[in-house]
mmCIF file of C-alpha atoms in Angstrom:
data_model
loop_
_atom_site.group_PDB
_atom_site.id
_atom_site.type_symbol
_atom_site.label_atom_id
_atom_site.label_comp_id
_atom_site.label_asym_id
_atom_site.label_seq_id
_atom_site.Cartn_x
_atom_site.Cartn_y
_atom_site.Cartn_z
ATOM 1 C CA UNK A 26 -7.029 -7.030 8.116
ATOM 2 C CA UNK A 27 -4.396 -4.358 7.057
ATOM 3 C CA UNK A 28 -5.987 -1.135 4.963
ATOM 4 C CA UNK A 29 -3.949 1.125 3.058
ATOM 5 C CA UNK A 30 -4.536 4.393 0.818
ATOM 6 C CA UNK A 31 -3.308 5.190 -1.748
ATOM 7 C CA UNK A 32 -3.135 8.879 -3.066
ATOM 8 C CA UNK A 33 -3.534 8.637 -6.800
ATOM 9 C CA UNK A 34 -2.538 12.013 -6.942
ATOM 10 C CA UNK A 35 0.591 11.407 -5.909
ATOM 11 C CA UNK A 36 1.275 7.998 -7.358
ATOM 12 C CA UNK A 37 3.428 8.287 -10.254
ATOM 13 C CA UNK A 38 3.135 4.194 -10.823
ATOM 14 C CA UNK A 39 6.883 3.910 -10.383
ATOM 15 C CA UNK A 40 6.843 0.448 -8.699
ATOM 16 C CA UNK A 41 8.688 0.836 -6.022
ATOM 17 C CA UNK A 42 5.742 -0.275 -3.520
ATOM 18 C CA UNK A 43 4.987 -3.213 -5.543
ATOM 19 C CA UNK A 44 9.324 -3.852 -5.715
ATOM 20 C CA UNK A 45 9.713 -3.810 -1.583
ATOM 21 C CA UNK A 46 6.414 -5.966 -1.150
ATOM 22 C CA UNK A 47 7.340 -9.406 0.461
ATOM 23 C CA UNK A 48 3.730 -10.464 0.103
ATOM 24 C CA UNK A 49 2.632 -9.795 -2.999
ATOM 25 C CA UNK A 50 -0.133 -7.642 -2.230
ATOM 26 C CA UNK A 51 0.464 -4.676 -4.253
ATOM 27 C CA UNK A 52 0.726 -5.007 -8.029
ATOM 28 C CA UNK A 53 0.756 -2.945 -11.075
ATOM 29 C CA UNK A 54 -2.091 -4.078 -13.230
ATOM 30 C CA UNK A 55 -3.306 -3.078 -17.334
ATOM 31 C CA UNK A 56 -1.568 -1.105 -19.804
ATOM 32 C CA UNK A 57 -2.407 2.040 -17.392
ATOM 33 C CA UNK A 58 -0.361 0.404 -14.363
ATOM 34 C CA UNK A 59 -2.941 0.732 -11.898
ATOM 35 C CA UNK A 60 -2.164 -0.318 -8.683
ATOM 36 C CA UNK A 61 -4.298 -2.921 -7.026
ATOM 37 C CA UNK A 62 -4.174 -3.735 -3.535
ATOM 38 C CA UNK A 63 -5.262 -7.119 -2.059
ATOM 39 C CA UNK A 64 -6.068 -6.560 1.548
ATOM 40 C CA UNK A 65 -6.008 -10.416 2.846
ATOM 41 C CA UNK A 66 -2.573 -11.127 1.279
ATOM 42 C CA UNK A 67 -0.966 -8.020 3.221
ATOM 43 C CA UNK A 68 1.184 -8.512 6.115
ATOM 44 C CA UNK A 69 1.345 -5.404 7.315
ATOM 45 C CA UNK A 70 5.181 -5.103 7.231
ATOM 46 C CA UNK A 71 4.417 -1.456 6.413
ATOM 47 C CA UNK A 72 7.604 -1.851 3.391
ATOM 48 C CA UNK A 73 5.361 -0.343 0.327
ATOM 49 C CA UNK A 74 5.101 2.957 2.737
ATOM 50 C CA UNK A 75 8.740 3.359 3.288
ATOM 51 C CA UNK A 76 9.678 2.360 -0.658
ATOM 52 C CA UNK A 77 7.535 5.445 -2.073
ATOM 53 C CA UNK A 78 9.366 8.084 -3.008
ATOM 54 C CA UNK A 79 6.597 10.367 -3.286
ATOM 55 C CA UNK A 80 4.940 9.502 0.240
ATOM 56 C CA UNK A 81 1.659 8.106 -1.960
ATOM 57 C CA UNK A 82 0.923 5.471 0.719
ATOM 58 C CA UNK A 83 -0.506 5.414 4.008
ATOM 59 C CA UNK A 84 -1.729 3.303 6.683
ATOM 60 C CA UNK A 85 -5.073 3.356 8.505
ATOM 61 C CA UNK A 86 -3.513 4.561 12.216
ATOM 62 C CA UNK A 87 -6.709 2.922 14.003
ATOM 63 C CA UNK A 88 -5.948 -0.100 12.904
ATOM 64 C CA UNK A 89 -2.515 -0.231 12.850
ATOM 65 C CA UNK A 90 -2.691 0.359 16.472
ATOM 66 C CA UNK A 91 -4.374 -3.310 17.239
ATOM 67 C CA UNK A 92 -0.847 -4.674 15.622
ATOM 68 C CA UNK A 93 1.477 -2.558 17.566
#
């Protein structure tokens, strides 16, 4: 049970999340590349938060301490 955020803000729908994801949770979606996130799929490797260049994703620190 892994949460992200993402800032769309910051997002600039470059990819690189959805490149460095092992489990295929992220992905680009529509002519708009919107970026979906499916929460069960995630396995909370944390790789989509190091791959963005623009620091758009975060983790949930409450929950990622149960993992640690």
């Amino acid at each position: 049970m892994n949460k992200i955020y993402i800032n769309k803000e910051k997002c600039v729908h470059c990819g690189a999340c959805t490149a460095a994801c092992g489990s295929d949770s992220l992905r680009m979606e529509g002519k708009d590349c919107t970026l979906s996130f499916d929460k069960d799929r995630c396995a909370g490797c944390e790789s989509c938060i190091k791959a963005c260049p623009l620091r758009a994703i975060t983790i949930d620190m409450a929950i990622r301490w149960l993992y640690v």
